[in-house]
């Protein structure tokens, strides 16, 4: 067993209002008359066998009913807690949820909940990969979070503007920020997404600057609920998912292990990402047009007219096929099959 040492929540933490913790009408609307004595608490740290939360009174170790497991909860979740026992009575429905499907796994793994903005971090070098960025975007769209692309290491690239414009073209209205996480003040470039009560998370390959950025967002004194473990070689590694206060008022969720992802059950996210293709489909002659060979295909017409990028179409096809292949299909009444993603419960 690794020895575990908590990086203690600073006792001088800023006063925590519900709104400051990220509470909003969306959660307030879920309260029922009998909930009055329960304490709304935000899950701050999920460990294999422990759960801790933040409420207006500070940080609390939570206890779970015997049949519940910590795996049912994600960092960022809102739960209602009994005042004395600290027993989690109920989880509120999530506004957004980031999850990943593990190859051959037992179902999706929760990474973070109620994230408003997902910072997709990549660097201006060989890590920059359009098809992979599109995967992240589909995931963010599907989760209900606003994606923002952060480009790091522009200082080591010759044509940083080229990366910026390629990234901006990936989705309509997509914000792209070039920044150096090592320079003090990097966080101010992200202030628009990090205000009081806002929650952000980061995703991206190893080595692109995520930890550096989390540190500069959180500052050193404000770590909340972070847990460090010594691995076999005595190194410190952050293994638990945790919520950190951002100096300016918001929250950043660390999601170790969200580096690689398999696309599944993200049809909505793909539609949003490839809006220029999604919009053409209803104009095709056949409702189930595959946009490959059918007569009266609006997608093929746009391709011929030069208004649709053939590379985008190829990547859309690849991602859609992969999504379809990986998405579990439910067998409905009379053997009718429908994708499992419909009406997802959060
Ligand atoms: N030159 C330069 N180095 C950077 C930049 N961003 C991150 N780094 C460095 O890249 C290395 C990896 O950063 P880290 O935050 O550990 O990446 P992570 O694996 O995504 O958490 C560190 O040595 C950082 O100091 C940048 O914009 N410019
Ligand atoms: Mg890191
Ligand atoms: Zn078509």
Coordinates of N, CA, C and O in Angstrom, one line a residue, residues 20 25 67 108-109 166-167 260 272 282 293 308:
X20 N -20.2 30.5 -4.8 CA -18.7 30.4 -5.0 C -18.3 29.0 -5.3 O -17.3 28.8 -6.0
X25 N -29.0 27.7 -10.0 CA -30.4 27.3 -10.0 C -30.6 25.9 -10.5 O -31.5 25.2 -10.0
X67 N -24.1 0.1 0.5 CA -24.2 -0.4 -0.9 C -23.5 0.5 -1.9 O -23.4 0.2 -3.1
X108 N -18.3 3.1 -18.6 CA -17.6 4.4 -18.6 C -17.1 4.7 -17.2 O -17.7 4.4 -16.2
X109 N -15.9 5.3 -17.1 CA -15.3 5.8 -15.9 C -15.5 7.3 -15.7 O -15.3 8.0 -16.7
X166 N -5.2 26.9 -37.4 CA -5.7 25.5 -37.6 C -6.6 25.1 -36.5 O -7.6 24.4 -36.8
X167 N -6.3 25.5 -35.3 CA -7.1 25.1 -34.2 C -8.4 25.8 -34.2 O -9.5 25.2 -34.0
X260 N -5.7 9.6 -22.9 CA -6.1 9.0 -24.1 C -7.6 8.7 -24.0 O -8.1 8.5 -23.0
X272 N -22.1 18.3 -33.5 CA -21.8 19.7 -33.2 C -20.4 20.1 -33.7 O -20.3 21.2 -34.2
X282 N -29.7 17.0 -43.9 CA -31.2 17.0 -44.1 C -31.5 17.4 -45.5 O -32.7 17.2 -46.0
X293 N -22.3 7.6 -52.2 CA -22.6 7.4 -53.6 C -24.0 7.8 -54.0 O -24.3 7.7 -55.1
X308 N -16.9 22.4 -49.1 CA -16.7 21.5 -48.0 C -15.3 20.9 -48.1 O -14.9 20.4 -49.2

